[in-house]
mmCIF file of N, CA and C in Angstrom:
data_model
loop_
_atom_site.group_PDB
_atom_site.id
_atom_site.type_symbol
_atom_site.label_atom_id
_atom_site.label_comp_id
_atom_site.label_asym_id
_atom_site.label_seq_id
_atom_site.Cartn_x
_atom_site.Cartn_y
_atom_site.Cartn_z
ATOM 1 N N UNK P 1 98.471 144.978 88.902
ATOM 2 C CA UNK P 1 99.503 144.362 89.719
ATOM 3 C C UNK P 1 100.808 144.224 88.940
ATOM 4 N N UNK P 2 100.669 143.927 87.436
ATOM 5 C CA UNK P 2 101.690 144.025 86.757
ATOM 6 C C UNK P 2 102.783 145.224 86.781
ATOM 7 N N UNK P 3 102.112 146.061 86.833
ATOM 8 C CA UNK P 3 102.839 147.556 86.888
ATOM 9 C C UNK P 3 103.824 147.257 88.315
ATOM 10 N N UNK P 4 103.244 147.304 89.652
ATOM 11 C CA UNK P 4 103.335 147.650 90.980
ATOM 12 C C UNK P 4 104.890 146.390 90.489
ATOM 13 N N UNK P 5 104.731 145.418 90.005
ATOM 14 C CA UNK P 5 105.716 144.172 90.076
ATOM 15 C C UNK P 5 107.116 144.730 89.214
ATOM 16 N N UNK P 6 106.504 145.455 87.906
ATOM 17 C CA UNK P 6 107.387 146.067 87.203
ATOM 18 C C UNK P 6 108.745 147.091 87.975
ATOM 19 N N UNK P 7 107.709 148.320 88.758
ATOM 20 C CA UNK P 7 108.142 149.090 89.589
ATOM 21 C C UNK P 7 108.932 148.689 90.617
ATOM 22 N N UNK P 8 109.018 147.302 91.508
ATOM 23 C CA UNK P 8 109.476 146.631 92.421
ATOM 24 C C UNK P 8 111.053 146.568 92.201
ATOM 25 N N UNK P 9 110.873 146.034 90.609
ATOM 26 C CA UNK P 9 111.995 145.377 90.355
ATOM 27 C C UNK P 9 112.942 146.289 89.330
ATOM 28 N N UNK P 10 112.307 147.542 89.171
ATOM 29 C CA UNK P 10 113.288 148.632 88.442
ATOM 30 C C UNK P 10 113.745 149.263 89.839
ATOM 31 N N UNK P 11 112.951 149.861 90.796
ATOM 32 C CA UNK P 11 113.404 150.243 92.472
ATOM 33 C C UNK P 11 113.333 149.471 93.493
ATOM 34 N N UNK P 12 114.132 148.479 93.735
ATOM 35 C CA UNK P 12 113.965 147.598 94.942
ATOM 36 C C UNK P 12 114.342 148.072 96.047
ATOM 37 N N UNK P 13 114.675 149.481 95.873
ATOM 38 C CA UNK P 13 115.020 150.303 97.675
ATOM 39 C C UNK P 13 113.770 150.849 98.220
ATOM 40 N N UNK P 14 112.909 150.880 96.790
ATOM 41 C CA UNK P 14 111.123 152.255 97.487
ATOM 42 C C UNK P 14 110.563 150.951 98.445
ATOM 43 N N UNK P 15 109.957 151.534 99.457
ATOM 44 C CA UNK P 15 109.119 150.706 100.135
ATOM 45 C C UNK P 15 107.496 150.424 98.917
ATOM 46 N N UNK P 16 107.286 149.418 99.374
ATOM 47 C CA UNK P 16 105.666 148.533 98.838
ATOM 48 C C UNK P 16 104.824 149.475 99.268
ATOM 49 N N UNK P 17 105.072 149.982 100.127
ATOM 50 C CA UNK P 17 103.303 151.492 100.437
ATOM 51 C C UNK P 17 103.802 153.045 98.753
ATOM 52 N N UNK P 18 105.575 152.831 98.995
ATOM 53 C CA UNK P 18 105.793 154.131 97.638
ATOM 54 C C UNK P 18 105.385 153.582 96.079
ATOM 55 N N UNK P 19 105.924 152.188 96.015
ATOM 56 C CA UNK P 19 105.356 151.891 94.859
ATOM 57 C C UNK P 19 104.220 151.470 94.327
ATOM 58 N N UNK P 20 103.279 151.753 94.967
ATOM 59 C CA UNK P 20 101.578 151.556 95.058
ATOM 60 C C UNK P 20 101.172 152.863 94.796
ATOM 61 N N UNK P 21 101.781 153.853 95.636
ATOM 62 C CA UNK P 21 101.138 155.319 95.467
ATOM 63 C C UNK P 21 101.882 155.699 93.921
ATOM 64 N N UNK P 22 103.068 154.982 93.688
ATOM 65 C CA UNK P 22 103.243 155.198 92.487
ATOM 66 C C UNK P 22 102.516 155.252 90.918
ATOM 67 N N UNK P 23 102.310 153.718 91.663
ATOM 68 C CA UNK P 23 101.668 153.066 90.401
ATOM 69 C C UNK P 23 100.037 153.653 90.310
ATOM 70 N N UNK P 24 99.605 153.767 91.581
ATOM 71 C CA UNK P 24 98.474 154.069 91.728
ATOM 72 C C UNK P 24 98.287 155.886 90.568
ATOM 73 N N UNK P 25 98.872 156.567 91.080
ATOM 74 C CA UNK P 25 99.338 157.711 90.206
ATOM 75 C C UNK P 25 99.098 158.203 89.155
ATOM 76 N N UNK P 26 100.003 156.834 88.741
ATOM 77 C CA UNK P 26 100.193 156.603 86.750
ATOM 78 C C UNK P 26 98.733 156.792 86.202
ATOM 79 N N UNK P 27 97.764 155.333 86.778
ATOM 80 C CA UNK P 27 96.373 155.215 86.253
ATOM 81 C C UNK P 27 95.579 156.566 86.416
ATOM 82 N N UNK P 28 95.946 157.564 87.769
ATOM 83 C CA UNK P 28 95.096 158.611 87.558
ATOM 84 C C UNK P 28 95.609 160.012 86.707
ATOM 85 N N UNK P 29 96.850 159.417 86.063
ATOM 86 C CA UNK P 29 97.103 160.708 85.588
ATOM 87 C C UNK P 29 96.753 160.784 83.928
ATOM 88 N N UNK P 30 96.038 162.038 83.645
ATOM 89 C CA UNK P 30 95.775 161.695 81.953
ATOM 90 C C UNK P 30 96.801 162.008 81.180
ATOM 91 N N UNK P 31 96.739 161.458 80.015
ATOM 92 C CA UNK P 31 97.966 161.132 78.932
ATOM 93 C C UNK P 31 97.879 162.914 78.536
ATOM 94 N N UNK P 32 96.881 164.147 78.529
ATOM 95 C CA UNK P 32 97.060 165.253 77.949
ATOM 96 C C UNK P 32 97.934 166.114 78.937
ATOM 97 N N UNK P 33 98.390 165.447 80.437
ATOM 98 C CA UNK P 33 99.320 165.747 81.058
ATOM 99 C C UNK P 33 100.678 166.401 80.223
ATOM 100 N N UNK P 34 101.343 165.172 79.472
ATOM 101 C CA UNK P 34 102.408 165.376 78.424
ATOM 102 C C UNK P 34 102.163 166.106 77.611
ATOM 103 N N UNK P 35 101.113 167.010 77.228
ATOM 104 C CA UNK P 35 101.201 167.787 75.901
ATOM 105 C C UNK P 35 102.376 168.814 75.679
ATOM 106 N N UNK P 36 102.680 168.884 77.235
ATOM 107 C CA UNK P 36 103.194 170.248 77.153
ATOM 108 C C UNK P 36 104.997 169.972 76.571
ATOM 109 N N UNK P 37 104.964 168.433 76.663
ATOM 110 C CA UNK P 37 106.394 167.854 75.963
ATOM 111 C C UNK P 37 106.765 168.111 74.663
ATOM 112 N N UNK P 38 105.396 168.117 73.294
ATOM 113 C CA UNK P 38 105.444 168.440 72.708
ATOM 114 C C UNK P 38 105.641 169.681 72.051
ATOM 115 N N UNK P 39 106.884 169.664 71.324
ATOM 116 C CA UNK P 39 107.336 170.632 70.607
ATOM 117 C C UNK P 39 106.510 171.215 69.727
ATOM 118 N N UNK P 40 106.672 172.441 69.686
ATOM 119 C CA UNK P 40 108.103 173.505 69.899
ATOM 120 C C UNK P 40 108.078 174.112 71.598
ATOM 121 N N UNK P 41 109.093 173.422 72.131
ATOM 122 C CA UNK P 41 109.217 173.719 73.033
ATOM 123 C C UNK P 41 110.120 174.918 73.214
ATOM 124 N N UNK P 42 109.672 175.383 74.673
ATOM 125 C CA UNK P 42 110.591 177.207 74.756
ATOM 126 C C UNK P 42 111.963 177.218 74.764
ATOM 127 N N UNK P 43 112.533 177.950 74.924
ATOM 128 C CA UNK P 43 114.069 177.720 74.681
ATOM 129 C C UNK P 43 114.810 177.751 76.557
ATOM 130 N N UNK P 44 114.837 176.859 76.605
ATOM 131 C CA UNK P 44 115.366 176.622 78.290
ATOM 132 C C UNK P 44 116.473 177.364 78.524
ATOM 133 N N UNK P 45 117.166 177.646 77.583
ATOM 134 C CA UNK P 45 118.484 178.591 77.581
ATOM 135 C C UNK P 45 117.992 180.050 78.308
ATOM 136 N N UNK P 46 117.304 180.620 77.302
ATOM 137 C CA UNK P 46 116.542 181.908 77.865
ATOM 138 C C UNK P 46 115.988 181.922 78.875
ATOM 139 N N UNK P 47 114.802 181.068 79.010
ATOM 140 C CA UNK P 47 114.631 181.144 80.161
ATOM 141 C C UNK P 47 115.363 180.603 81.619
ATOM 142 N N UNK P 48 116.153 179.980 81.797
ATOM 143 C CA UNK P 48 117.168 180.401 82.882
ATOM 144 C C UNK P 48 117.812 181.311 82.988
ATOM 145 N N UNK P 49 118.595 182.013 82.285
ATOM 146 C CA UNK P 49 118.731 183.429 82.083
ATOM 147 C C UNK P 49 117.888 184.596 82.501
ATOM 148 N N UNK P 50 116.601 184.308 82.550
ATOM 149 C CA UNK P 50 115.710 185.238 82.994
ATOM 150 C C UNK P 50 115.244 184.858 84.230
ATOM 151 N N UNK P 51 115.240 184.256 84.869
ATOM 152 C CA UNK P 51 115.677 183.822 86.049
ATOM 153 C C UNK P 51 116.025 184.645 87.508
ATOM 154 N N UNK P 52 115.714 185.439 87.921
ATOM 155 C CA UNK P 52 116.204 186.567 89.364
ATOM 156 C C UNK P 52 116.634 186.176 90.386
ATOM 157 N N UNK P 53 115.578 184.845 90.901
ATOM 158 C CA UNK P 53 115.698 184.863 92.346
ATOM 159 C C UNK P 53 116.862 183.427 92.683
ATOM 160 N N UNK P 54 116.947 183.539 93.894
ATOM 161 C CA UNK P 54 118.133 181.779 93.700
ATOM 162 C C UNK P 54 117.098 181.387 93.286
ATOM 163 N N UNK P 55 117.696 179.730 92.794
ATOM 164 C CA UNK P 55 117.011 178.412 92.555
ATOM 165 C C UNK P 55 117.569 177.378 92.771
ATOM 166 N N UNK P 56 117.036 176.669 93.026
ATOM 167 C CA UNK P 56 117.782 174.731 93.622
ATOM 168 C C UNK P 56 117.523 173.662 92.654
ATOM 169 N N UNK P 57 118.268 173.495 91.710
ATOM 170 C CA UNK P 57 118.216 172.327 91.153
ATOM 171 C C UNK P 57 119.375 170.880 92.087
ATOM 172 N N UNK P 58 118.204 169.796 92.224
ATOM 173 C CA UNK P 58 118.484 168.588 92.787
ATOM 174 C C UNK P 58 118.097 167.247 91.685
ATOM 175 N N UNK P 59 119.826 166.757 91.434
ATOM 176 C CA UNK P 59 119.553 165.815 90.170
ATOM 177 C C UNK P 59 120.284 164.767 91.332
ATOM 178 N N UNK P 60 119.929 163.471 90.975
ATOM 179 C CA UNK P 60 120.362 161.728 91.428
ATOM 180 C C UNK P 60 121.458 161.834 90.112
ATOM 181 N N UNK P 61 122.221 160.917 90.556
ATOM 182 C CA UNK P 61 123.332 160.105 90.050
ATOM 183 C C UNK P 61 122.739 159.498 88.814
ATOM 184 N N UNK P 62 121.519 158.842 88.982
ATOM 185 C CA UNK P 62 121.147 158.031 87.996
ATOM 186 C C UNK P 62 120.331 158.803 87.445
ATOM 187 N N UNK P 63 119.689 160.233 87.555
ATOM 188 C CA UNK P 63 118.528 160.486 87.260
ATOM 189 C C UNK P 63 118.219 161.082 85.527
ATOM 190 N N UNK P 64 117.681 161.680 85.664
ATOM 191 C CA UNK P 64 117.416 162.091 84.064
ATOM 192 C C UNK P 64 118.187 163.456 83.673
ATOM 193 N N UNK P 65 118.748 164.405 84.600
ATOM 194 C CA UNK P 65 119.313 165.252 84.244
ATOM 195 C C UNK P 65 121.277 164.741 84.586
ATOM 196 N N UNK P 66 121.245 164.930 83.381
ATOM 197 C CA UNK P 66 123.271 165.189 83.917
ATOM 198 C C UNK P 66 123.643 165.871 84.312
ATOM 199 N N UNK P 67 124.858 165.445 85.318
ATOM 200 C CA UNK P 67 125.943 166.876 85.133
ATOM 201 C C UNK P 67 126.392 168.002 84.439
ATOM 202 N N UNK P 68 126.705 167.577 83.485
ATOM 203 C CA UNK P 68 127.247 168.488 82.153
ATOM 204 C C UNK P 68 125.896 168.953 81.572
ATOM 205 N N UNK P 69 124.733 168.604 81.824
ATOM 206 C CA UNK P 69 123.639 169.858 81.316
ATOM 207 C C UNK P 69 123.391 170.690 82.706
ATOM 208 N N UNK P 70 123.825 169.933 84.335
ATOM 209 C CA UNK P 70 123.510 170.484 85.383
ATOM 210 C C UNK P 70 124.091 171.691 85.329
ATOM 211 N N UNK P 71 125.697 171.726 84.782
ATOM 212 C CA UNK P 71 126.559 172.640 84.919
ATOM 213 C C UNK P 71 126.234 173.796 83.935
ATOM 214 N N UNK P 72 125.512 173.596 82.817
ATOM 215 C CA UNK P 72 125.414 174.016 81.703
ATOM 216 C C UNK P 72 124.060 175.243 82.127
ATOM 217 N N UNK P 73 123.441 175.260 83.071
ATOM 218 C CA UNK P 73 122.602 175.533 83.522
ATOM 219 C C UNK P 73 122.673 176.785 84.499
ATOM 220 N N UNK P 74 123.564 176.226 85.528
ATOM 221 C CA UNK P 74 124.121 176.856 86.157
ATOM 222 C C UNK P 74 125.448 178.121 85.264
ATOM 223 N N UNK P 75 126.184 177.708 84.239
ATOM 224 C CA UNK P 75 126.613 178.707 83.776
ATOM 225 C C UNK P 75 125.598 179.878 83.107
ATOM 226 N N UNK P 76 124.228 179.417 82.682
ATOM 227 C CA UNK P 76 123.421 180.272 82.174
ATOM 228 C C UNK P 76 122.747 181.114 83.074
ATOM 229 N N UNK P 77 123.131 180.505 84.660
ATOM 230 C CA UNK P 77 122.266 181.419 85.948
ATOM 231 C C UNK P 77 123.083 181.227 86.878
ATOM 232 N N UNK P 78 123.805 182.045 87.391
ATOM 233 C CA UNK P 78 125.105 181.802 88.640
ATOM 234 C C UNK P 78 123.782 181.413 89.689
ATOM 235 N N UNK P 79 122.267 182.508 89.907
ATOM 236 C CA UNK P 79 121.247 182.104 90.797
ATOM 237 C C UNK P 79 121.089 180.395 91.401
ATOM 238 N N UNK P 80 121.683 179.678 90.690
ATOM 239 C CA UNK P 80 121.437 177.968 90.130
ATOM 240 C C UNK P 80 122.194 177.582 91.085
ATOM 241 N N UNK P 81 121.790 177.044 92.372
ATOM 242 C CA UNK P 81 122.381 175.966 93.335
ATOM 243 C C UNK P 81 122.219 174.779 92.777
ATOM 244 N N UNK P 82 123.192 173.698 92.730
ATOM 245 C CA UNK P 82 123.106 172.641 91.829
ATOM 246 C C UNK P 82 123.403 171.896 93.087
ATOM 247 N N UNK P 83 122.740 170.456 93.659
ATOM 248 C CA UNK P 83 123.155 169.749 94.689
ATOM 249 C C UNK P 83 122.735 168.152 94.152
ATOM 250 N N UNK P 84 123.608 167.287 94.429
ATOM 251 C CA UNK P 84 123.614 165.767 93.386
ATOM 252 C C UNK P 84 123.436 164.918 94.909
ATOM 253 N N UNK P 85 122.341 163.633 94.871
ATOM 254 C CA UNK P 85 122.562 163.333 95.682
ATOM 255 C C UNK P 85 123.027 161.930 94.954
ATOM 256 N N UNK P 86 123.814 160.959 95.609
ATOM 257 C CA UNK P 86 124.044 159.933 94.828
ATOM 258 C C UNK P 86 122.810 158.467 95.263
ATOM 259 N N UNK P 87 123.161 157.453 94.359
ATOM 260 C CA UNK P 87 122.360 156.499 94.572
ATOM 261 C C UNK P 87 120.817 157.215 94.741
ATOM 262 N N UNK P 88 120.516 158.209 93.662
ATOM 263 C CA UNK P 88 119.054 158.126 93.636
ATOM 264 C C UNK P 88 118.367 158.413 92.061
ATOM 265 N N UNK P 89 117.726 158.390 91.541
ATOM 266 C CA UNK P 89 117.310 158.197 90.313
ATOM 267 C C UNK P 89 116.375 159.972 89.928
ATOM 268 N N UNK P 90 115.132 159.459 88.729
ATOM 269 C CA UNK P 90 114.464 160.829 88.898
ATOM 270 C C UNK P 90 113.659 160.906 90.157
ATOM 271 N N UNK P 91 113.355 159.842 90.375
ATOM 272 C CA UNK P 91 112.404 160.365 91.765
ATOM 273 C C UNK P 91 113.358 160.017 93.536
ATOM 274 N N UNK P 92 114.407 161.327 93.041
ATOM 275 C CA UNK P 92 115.208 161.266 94.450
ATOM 276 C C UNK P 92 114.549 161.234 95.487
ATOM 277 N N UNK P 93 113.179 162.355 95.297
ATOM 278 C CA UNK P 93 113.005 162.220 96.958
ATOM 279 C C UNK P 93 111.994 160.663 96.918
ATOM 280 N N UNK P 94 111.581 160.033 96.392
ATOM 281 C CA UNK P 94 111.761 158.592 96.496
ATOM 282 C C UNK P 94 112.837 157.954 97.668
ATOM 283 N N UNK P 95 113.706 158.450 96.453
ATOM 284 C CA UNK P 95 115.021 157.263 96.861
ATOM 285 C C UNK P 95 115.677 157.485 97.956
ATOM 286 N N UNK P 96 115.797 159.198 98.370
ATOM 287 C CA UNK P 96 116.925 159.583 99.305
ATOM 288 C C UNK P 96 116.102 160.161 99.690
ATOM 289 N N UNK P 97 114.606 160.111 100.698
ATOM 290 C CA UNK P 97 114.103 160.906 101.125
ATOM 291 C C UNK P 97 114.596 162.279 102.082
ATOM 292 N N UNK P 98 115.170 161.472 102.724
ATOM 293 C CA UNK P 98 115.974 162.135 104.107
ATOM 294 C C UNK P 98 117.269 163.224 103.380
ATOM 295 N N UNK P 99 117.614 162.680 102.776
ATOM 296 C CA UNK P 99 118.659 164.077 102.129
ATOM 297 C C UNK P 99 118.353 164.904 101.125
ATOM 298 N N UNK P 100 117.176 164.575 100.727
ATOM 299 C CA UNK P 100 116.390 165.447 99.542
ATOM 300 C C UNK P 100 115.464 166.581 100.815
ATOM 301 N N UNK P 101 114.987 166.063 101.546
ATOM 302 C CA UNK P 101 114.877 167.357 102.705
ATOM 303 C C UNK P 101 115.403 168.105 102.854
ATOM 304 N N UNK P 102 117.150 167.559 103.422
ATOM 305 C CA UNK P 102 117.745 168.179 104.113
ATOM 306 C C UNK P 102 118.622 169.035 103.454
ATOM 307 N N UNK P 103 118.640 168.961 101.909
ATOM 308 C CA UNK P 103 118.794 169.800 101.191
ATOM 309 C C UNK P 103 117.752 171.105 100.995
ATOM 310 N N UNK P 104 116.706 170.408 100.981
ATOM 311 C CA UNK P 104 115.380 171.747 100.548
ATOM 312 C C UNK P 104 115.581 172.329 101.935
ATOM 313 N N UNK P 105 115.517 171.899 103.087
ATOM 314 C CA UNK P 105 114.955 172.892 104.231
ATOM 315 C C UNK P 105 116.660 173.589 104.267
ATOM 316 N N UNK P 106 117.633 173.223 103.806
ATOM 317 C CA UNK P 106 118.832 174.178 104.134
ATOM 318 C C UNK P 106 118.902 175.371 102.765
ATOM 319 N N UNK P 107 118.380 174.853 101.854
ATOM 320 C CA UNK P 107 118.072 175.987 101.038
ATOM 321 C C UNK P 107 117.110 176.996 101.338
ATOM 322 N N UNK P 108 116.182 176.555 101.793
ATOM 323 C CA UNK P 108 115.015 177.416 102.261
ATOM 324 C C UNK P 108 115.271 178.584 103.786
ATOM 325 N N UNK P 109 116.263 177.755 104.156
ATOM 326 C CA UNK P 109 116.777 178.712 105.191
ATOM 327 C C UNK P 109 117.761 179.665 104.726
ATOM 328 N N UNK P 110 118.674 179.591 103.724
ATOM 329 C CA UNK P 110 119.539 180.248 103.354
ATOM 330 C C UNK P 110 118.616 181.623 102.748
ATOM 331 N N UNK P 111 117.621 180.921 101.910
ATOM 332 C CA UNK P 111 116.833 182.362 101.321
ATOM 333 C C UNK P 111 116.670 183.017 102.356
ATOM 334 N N UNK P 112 115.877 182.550 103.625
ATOM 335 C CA UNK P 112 115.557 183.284 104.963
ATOM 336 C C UNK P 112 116.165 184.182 105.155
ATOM 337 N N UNK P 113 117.604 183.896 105.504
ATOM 338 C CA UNK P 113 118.864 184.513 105.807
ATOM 339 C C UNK P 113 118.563 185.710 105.013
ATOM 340 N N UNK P 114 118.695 185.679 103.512
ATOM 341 C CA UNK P 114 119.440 186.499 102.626
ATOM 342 C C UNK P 114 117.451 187.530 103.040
ATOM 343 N N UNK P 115 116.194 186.757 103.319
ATOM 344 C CA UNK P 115 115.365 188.180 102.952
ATOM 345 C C UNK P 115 115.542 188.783 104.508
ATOM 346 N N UNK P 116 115.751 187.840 105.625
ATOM 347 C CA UNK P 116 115.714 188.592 106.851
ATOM 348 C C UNK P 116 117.052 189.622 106.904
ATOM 349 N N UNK P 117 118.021 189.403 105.964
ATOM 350 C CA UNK P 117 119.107 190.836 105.897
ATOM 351 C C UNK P 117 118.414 191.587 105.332
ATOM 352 N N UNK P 118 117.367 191.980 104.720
ATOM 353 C CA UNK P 118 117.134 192.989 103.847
ATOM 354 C C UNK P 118 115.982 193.710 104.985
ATOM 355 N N UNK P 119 115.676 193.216 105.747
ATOM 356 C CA UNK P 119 114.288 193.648 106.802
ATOM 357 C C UNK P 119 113.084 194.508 106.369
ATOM 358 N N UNK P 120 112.687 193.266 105.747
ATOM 359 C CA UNK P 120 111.251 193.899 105.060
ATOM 360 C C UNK P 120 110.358 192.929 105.772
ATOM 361 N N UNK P 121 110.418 192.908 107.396
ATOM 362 C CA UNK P 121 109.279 192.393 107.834
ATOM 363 C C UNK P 121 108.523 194.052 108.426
#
């Protein structure tokens, strides 16, 4: 319960059913999850660069990625749609459910677009 109280009061916008499935989460997830944090990690540079198809990166205002690495990203892959929603943290679609959609399903249509010009149905 400590956790769920913790969580309340770092996000007081998530509803009490999100921060349960949250917390609930945490306890089932194992700590060898993170291994893959540990260094030597790959070089993120390169691999965006290698990169082909579009991609959608979606960072919050508050969240864990910045701007200036958002942008930094996007100069390494023009492919790199970068879209910020504000007032939301790392777990936007948390916070901004409704515009973290309405970003993915307008990206997802745009790919549409670009494979239904090519007509490989």
């Amino acid at each position: 319960m400590e956790l769920v109280e913790d969580l309340q009061k770092r996000h007081p916008n998530r509803s009490l059913e999100t921060i349960k499935l949250i917390a609930r989460a945490r306890f089932q997830t194992s700590i060898a999850a993170f291994d893959v944090l540990t260094p030597p990690n790959p070089d993120y540079r390169q691999l965006m660069s290698a990169i082909i198809v579009p991609s959608l990166l979606i960072i919050g205002d508050k969240g864990v990625v910045s701007s200036v690495v958002a942008e930094e990203l996007q100069r390494l892959n023009p492919r790199l749609l970068i879209e910020r929603i504000p007032e939301a943290g790392h777990g936007l679609h948390y916070d901004q459910p409704e515009r973290f959609a309405a970003i993915v399903g307008s990206f997802m249509h745009s790919i549409r677009t670009v494979i239904d010009s090519f007509n490989l149905s």
